[in-house]
Short mmCIF file of N, CA, C and O in Angstrom, two decimals:
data_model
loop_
_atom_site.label_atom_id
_atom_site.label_comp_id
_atom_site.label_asym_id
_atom_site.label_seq_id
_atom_site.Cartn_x
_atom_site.Cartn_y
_atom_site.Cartn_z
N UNK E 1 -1.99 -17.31 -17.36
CA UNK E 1 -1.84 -17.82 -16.02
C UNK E 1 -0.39 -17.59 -15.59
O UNK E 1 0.48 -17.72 -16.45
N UNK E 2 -0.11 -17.33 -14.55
CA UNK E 2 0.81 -17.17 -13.89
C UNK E 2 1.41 -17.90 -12.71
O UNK E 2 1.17 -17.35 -11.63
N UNK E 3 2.12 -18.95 -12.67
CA UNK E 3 2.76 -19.68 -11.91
C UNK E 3 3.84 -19.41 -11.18
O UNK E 3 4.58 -18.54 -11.65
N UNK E 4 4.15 -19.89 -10.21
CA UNK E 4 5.07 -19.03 -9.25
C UNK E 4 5.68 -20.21 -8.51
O UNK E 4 5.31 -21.34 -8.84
N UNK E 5 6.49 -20.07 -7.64
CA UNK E 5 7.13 -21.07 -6.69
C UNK E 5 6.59 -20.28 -5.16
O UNK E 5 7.00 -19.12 -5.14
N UNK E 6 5.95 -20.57 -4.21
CA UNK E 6 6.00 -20.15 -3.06
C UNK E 6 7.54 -20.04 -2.12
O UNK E 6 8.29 -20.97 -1.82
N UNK E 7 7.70 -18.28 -1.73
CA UNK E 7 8.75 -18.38 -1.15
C UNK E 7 8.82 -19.29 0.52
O UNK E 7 9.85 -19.66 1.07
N UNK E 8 7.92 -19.40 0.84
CA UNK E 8 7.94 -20.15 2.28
C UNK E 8 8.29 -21.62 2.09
O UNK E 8 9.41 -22.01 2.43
N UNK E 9 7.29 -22.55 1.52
CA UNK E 9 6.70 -24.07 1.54
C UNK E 9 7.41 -24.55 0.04
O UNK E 9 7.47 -25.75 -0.24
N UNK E 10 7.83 -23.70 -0.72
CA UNK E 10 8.67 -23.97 -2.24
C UNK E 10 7.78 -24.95 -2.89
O UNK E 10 8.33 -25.89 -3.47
N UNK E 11 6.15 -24.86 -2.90
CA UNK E 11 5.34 -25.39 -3.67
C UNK E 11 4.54 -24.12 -5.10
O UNK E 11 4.14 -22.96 -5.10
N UNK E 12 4.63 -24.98 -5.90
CA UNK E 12 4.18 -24.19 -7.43
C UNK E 12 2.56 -23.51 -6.79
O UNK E 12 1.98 -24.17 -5.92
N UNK E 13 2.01 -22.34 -7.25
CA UNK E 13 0.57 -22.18 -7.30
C UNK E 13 0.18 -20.97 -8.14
O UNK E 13 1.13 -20.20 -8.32
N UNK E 14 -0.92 -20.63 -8.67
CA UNK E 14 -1.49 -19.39 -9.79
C UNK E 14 -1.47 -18.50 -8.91
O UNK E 14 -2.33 -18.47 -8.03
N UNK E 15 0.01 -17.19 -9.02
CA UNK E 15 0.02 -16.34 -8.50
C UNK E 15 -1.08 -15.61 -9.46
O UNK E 15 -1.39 -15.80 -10.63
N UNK E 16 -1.72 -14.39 -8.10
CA UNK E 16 -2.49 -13.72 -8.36
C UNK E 16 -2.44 -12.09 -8.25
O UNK E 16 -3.02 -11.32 -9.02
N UNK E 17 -1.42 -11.61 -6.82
CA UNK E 17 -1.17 -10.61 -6.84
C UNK E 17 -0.45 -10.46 -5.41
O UNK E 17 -0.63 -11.45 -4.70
N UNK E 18 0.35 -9.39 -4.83
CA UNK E 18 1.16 -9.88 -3.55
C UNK E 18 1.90 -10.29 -3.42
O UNK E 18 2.60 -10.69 -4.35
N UNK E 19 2.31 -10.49 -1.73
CA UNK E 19 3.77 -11.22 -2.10
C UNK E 19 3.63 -12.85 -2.63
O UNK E 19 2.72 -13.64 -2.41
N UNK E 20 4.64 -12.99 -3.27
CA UNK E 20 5.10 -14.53 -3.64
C UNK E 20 4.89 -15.59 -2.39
O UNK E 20 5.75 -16.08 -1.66
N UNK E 21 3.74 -15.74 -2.39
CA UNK E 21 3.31 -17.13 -1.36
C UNK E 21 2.14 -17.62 -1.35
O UNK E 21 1.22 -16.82 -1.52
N UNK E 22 1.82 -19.10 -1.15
CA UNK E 22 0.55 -19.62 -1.85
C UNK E 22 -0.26 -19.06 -0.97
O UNK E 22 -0.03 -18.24 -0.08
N UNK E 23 -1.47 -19.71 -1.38
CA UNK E 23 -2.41 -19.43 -0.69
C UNK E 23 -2.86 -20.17 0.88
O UNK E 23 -3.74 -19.82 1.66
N UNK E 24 -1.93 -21.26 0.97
CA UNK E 24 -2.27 -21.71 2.66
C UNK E 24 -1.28 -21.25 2.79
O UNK E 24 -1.30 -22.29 2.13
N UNK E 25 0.14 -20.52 3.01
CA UNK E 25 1.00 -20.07 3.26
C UNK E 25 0.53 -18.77 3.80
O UNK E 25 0.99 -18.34 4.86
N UNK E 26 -0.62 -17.96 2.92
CA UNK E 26 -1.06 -16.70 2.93
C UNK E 26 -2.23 -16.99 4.47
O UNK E 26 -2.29 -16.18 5.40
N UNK E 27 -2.82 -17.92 4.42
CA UNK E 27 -3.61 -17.86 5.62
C UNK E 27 -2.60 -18.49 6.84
O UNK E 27 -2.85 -18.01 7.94
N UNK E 28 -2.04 -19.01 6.82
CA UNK E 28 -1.32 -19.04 7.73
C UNK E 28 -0.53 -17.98 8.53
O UNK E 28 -0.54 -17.87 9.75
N UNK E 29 0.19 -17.16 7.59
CA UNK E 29 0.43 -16.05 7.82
C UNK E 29 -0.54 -15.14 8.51
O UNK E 29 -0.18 -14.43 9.45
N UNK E 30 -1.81 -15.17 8.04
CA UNK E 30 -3.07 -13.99 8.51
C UNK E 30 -3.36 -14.89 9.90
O UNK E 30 -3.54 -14.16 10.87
N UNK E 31 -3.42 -16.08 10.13
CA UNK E 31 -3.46 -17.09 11.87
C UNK E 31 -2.68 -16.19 12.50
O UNK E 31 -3.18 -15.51 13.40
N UNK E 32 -1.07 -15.99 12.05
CA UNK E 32 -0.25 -15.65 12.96
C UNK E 32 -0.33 -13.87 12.95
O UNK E 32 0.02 -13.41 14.04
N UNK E 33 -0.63 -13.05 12.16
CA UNK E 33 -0.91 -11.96 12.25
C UNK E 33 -1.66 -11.69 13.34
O UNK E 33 -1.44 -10.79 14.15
N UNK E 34 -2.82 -12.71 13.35
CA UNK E 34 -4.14 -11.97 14.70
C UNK E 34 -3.45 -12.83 15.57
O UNK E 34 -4.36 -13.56 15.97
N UNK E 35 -2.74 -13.10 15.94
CA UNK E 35 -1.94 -14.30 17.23
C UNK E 35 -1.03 -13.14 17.76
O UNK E 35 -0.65 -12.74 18.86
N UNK E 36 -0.89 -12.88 16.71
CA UNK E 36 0.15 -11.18 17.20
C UNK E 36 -0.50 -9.97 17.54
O UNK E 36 -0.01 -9.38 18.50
N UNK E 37 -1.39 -9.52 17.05
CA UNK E 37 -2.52 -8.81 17.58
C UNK E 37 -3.25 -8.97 18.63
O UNK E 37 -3.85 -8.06 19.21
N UNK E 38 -3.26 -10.05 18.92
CA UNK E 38 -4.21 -10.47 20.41
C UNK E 38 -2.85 -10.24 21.41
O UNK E 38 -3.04 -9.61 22.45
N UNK E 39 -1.38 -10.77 21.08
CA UNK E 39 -0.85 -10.66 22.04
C UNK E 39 -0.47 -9.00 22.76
O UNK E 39 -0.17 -8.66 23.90
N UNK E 40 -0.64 -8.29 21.57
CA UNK E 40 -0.20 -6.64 21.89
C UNK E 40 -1.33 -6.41 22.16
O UNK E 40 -1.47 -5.21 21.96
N UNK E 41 -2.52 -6.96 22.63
CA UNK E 41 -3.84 -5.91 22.94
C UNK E 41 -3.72 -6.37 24.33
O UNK E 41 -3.93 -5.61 25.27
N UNK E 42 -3.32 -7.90 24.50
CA UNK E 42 -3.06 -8.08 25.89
C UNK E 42 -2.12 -7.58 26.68
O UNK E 42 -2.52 -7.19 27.78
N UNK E 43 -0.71 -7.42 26.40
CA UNK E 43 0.78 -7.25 26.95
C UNK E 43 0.70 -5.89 26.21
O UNK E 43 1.01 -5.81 25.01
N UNK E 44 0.33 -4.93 26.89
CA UNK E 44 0.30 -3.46 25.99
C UNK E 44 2.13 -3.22 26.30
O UNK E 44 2.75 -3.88 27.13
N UNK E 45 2.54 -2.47 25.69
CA UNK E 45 3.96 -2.00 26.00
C UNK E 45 5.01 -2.91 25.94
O UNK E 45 5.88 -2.67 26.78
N UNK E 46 5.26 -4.02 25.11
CA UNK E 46 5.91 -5.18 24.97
C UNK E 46 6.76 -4.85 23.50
O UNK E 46 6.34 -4.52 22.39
N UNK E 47 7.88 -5.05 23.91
CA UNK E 47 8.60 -5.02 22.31
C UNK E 47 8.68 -5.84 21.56
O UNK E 47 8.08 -6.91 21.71
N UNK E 48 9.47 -5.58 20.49
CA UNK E 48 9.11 -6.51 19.44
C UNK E 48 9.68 -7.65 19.70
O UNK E 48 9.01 -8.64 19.38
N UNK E 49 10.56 -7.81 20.10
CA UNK E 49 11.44 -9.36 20.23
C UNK E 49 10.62 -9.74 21.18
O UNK E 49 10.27 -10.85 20.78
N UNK E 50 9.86 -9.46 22.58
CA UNK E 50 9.10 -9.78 23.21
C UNK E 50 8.07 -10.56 22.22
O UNK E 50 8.09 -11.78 22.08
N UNK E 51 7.18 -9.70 21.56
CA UNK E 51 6.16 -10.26 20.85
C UNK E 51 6.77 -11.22 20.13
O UNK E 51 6.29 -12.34 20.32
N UNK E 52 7.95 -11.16 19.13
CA UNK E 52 7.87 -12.20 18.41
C UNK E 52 8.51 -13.78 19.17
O UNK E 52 7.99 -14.87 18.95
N UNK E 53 9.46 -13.61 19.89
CA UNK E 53 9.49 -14.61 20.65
C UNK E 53 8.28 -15.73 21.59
O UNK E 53 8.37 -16.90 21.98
N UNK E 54 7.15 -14.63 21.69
CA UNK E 54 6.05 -15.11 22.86
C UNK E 54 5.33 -15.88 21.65
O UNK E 54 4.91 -17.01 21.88
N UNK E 55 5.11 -15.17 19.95
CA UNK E 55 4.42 -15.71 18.86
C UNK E 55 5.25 -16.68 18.10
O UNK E 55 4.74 -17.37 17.22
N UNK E 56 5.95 -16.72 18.27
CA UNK E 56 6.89 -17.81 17.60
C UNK E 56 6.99 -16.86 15.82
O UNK E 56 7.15 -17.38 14.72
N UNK E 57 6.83 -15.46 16.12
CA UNK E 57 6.76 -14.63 14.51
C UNK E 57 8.41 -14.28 14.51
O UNK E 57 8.99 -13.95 15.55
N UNK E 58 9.04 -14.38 13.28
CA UNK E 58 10.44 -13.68 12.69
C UNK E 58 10.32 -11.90 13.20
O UNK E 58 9.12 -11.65 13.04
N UNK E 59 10.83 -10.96 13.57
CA UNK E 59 11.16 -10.40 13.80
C UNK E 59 10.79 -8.93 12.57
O UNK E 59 10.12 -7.92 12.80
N UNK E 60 11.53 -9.32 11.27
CA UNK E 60 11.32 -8.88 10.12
C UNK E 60 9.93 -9.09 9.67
O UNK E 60 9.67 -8.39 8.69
N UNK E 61 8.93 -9.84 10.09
CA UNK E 61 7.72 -10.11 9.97
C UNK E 61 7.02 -8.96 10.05
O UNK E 61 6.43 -8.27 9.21
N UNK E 62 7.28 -8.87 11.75
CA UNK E 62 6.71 -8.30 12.66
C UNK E 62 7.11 -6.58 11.84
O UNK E 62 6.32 -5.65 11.97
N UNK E 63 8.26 -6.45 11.15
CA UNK E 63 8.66 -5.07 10.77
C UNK E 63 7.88 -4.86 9.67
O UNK E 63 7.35 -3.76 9.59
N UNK E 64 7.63 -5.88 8.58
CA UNK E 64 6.83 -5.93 7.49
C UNK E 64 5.46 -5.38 8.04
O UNK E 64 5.31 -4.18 7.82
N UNK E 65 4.65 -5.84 8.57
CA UNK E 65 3.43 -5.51 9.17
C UNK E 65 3.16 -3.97 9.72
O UNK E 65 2.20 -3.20 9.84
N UNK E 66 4.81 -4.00 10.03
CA UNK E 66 4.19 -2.48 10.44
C UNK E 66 4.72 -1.46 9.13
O UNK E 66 4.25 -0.32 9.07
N UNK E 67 5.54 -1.84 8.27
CA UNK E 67 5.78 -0.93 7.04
C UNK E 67 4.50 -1.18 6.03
O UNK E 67 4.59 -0.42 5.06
N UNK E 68 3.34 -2.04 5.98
CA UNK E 68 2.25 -2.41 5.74
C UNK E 68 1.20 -1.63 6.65
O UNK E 68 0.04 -2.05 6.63
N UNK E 69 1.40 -0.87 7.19
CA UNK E 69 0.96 0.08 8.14
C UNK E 69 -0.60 -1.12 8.96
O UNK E 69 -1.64 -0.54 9.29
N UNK E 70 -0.50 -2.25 9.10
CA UNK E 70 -1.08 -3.22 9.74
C UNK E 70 -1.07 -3.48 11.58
O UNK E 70 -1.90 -3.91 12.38
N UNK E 71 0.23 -2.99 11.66
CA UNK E 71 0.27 -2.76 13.15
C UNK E 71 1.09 -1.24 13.17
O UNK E 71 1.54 -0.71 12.16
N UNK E 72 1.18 -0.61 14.66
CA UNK E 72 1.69 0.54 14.68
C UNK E 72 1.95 0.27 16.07
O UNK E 72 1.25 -0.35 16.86
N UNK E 73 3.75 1.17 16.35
CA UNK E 73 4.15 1.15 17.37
C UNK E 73 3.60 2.40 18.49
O UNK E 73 3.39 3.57 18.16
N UNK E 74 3.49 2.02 19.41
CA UNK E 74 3.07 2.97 20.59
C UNK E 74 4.16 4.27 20.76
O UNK E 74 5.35 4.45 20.47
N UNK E 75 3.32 4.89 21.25
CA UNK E 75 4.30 6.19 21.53
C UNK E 75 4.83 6.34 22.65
O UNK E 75 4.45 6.32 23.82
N UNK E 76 6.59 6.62 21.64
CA UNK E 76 7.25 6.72 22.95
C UNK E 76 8.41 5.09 23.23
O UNK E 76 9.26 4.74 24.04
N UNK E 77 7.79 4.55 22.06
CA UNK E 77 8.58 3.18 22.29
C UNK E 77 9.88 3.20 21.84
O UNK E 77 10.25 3.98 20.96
N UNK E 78 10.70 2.29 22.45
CA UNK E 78 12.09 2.30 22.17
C UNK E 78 12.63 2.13 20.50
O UNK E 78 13.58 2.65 19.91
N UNK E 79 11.31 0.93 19.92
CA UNK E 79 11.77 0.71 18.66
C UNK E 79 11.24 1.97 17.76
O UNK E 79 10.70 2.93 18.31
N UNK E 80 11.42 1.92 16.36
CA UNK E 80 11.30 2.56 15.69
C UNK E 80 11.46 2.83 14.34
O UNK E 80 12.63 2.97 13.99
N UNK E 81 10.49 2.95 13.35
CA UNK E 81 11.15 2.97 11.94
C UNK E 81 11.56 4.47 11.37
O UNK E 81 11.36 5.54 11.95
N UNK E 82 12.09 4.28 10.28
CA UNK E 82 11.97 5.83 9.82
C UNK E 82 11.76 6.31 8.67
O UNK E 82 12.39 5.59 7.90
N UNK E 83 11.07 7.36 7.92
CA UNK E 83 10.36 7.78 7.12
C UNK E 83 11.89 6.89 5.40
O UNK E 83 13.11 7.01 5.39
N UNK E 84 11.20 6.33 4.60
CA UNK E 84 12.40 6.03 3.49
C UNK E 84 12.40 7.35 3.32
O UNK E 84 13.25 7.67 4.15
N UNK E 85 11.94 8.63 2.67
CA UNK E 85 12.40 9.82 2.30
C UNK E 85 12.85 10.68 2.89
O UNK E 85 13.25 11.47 2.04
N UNK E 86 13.11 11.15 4.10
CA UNK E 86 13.48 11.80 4.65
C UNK E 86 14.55 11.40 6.06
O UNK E 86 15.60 11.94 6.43
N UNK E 87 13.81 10.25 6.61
CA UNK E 87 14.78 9.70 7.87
C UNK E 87 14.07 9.81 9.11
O UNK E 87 14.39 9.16 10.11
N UNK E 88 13.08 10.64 9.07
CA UNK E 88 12.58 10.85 10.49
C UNK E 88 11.93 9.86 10.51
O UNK E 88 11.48 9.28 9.52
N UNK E 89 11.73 9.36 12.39
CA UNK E 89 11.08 8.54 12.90
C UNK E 89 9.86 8.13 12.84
O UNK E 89 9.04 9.02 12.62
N UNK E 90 9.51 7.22 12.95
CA UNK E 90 7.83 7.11 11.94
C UNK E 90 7.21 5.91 13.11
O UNK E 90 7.88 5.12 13.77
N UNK E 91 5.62 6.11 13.11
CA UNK E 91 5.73 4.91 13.74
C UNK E 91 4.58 3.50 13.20
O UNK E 91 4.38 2.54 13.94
N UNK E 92 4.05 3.60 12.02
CA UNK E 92 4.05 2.74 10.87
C UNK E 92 3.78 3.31 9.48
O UNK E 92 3.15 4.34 9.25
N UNK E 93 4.36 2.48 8.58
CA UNK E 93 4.17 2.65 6.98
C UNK E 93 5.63 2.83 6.76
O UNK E 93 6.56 2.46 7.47
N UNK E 94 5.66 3.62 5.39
CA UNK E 94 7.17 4.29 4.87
C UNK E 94 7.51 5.49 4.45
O UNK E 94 8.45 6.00 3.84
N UNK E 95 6.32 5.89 5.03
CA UNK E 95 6.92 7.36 4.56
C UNK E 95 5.86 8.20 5.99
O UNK E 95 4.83 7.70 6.46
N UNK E 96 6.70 9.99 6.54
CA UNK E 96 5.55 10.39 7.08
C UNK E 96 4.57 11.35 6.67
O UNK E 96 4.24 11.49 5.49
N UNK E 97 4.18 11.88 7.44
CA UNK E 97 2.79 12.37 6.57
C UNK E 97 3.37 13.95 5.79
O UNK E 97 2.65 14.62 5.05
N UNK E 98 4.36 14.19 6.04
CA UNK E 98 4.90 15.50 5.35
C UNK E 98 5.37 14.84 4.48
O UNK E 98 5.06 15.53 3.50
N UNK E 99 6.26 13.44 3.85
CA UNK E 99 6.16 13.13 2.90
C UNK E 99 5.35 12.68 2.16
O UNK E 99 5.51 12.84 0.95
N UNK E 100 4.37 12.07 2.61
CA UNK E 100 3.23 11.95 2.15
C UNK E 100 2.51 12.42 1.12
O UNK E 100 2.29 11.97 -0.01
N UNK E 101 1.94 14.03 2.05
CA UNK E 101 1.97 15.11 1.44
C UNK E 101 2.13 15.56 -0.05
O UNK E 101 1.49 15.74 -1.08
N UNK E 102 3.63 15.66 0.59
CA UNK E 102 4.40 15.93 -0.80
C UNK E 102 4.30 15.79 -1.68
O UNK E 102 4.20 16.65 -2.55
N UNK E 103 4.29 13.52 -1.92
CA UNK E 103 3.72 12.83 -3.02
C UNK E 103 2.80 13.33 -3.35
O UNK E 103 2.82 13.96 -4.41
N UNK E 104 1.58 13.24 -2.55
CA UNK E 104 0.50 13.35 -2.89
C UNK E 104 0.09 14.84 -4.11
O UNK E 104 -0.60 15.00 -5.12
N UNK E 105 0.92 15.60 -3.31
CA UNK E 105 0.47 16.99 -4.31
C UNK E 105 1.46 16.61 -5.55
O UNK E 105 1.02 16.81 -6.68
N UNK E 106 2.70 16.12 -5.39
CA UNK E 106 3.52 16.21 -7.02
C UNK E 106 2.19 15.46 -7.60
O UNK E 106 1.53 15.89 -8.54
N UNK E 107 1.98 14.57 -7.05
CA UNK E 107 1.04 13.08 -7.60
C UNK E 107 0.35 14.18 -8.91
O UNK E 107 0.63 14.40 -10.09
N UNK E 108 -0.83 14.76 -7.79
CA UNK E 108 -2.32 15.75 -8.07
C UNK E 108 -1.33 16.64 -9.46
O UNK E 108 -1.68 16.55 -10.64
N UNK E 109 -0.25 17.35 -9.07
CA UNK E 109 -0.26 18.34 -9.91
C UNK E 109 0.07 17.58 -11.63
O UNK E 109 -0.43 17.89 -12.72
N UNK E 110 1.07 16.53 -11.29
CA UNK E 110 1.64 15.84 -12.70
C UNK E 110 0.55 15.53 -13.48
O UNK E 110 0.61 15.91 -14.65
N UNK E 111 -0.71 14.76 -13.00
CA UNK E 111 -2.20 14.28 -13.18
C UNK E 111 -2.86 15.70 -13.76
O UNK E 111 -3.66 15.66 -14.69
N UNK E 112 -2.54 16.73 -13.24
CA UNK E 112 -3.61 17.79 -13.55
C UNK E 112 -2.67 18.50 -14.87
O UNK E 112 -3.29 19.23 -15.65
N UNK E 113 -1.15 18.26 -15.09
CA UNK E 113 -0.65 18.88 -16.29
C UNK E 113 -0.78 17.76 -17.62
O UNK E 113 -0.71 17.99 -18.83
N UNK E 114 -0.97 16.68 -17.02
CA UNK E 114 -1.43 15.37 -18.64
C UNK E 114 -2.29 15.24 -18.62
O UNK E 114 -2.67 14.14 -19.00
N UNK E 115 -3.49 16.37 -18.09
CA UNK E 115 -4.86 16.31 -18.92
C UNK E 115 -5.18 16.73 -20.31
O UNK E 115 -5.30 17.88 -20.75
N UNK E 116 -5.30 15.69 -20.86
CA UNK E 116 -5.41 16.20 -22.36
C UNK E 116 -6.54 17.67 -22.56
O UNK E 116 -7.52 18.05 -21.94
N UNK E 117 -5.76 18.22 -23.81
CA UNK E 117 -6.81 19.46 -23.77
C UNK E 117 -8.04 19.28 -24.27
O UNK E 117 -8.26 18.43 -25.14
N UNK E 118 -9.31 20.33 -23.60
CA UNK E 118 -10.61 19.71 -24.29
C UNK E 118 -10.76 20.08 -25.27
O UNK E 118 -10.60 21.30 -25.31
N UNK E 119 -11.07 19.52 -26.46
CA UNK E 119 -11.29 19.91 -27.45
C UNK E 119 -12.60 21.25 -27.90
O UNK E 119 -13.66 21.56 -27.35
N UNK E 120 -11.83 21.80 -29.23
CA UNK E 120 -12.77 23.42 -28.94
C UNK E 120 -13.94 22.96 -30.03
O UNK E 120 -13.83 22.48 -31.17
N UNK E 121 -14.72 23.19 -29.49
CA UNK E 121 -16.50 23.31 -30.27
C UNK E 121 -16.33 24.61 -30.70
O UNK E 121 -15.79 25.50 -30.03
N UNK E 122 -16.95 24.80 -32.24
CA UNK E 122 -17.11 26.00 -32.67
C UNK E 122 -18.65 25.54 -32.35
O UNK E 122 -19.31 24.50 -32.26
N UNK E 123 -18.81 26.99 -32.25
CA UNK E 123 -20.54 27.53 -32.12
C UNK E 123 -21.24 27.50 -33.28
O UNK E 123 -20.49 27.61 -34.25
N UNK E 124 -22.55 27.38 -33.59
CA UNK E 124 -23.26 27.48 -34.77
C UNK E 124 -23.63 28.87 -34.27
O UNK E 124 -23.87 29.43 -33.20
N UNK E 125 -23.50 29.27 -36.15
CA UNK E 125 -23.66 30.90 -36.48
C UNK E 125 -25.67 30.36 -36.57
O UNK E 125 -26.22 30.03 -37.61
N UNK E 126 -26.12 30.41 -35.66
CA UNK E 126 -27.50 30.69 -35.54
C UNK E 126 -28.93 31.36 -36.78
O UNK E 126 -30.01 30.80 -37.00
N UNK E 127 -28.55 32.32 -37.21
CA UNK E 127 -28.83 33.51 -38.15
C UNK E 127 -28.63 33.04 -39.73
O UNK E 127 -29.54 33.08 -40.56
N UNK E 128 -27.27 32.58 -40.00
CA UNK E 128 -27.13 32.37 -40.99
C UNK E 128 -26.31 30.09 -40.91
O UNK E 128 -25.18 29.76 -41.27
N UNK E 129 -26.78 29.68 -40.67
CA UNK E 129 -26.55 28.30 -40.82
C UNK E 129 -26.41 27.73 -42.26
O UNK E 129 -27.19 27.84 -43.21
N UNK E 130 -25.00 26.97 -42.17
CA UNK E 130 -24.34 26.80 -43.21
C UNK E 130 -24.30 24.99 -42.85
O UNK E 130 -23.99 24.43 -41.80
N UNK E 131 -24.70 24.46 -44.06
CA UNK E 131 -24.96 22.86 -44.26
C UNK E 131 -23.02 22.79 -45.34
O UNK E 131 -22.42 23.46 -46.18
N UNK E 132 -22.85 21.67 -44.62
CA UNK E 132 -21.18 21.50 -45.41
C UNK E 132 -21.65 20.08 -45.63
O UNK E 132 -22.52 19.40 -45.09
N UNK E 133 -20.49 19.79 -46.92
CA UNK E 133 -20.44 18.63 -47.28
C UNK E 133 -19.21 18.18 -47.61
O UNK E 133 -18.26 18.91 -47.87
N UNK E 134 -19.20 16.85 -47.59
CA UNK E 134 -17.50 16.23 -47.67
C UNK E 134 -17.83 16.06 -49.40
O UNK E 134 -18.76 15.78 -50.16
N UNK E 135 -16.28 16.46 -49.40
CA UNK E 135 -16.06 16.13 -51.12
C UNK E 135 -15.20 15.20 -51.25
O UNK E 135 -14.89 14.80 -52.37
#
């Protein structure tokens, strides 16, 4: 078992996986997630300090969510994140899709060189079959 301190409410609970926060901490959080979602489906084109001020959400929240690729900024908007590997402008997650990419194939190729080798079957000599025994 694994016990933890919640970083929000600083109450003990059986972490399970995620960030460090209990579990009404965790739904609370998901209240204010769709509170934030309803407000950008309504107020299309609203920035972030807009939204988080109108939601009563932290700011960095609101950035988490979108490096969680959970929300995504419109195109063309003033704010903006940018790729961790490279720098270019992104408009959710942490990386873009040319880095992505990238990973993805080193990923495939590293995976495809630590495949263990298959082991070699000799063939039975058919014609003349030979019975062995351990000594």
């Amino acid at each position: 078992m694994d016990v933890r301190t919640c970083k929000k409410c600083k109450r003990i609970f059986n972490y399970l996986n995620g960030p460090t926060i209990c579990p009404a901490c965790r739904d609370a959080l998901e209240v204010k997630f769709q509170e934030v979602k309803q407000y950008i489906e309504e107020h299309r084109g609203s920035t972030m300090h807009e939204v988080a001020d109108a939601c009563d959400v932290d700011v960095q929240q609101i950035r988490q969510w979108l490096r969680e690729e959970r929300l995504e900024l419109t195109e063309g908007s003033a704010s903006f994140l940018t790729c961790d590997s490279c720098g270019i402008p992104i408009r959710s997650g942490r990386f873009c899709d040319k880095c992505k990419n990238t990973m993805t194939n080193s990923l495939q190729s590293v995976m495809k060189s630590n495949k263990p080798a298959e082991p070699v079957v000799q063939k039975r000599d058919k014609e003349n079959p030979k019975m062995r025994f351990l000594k």
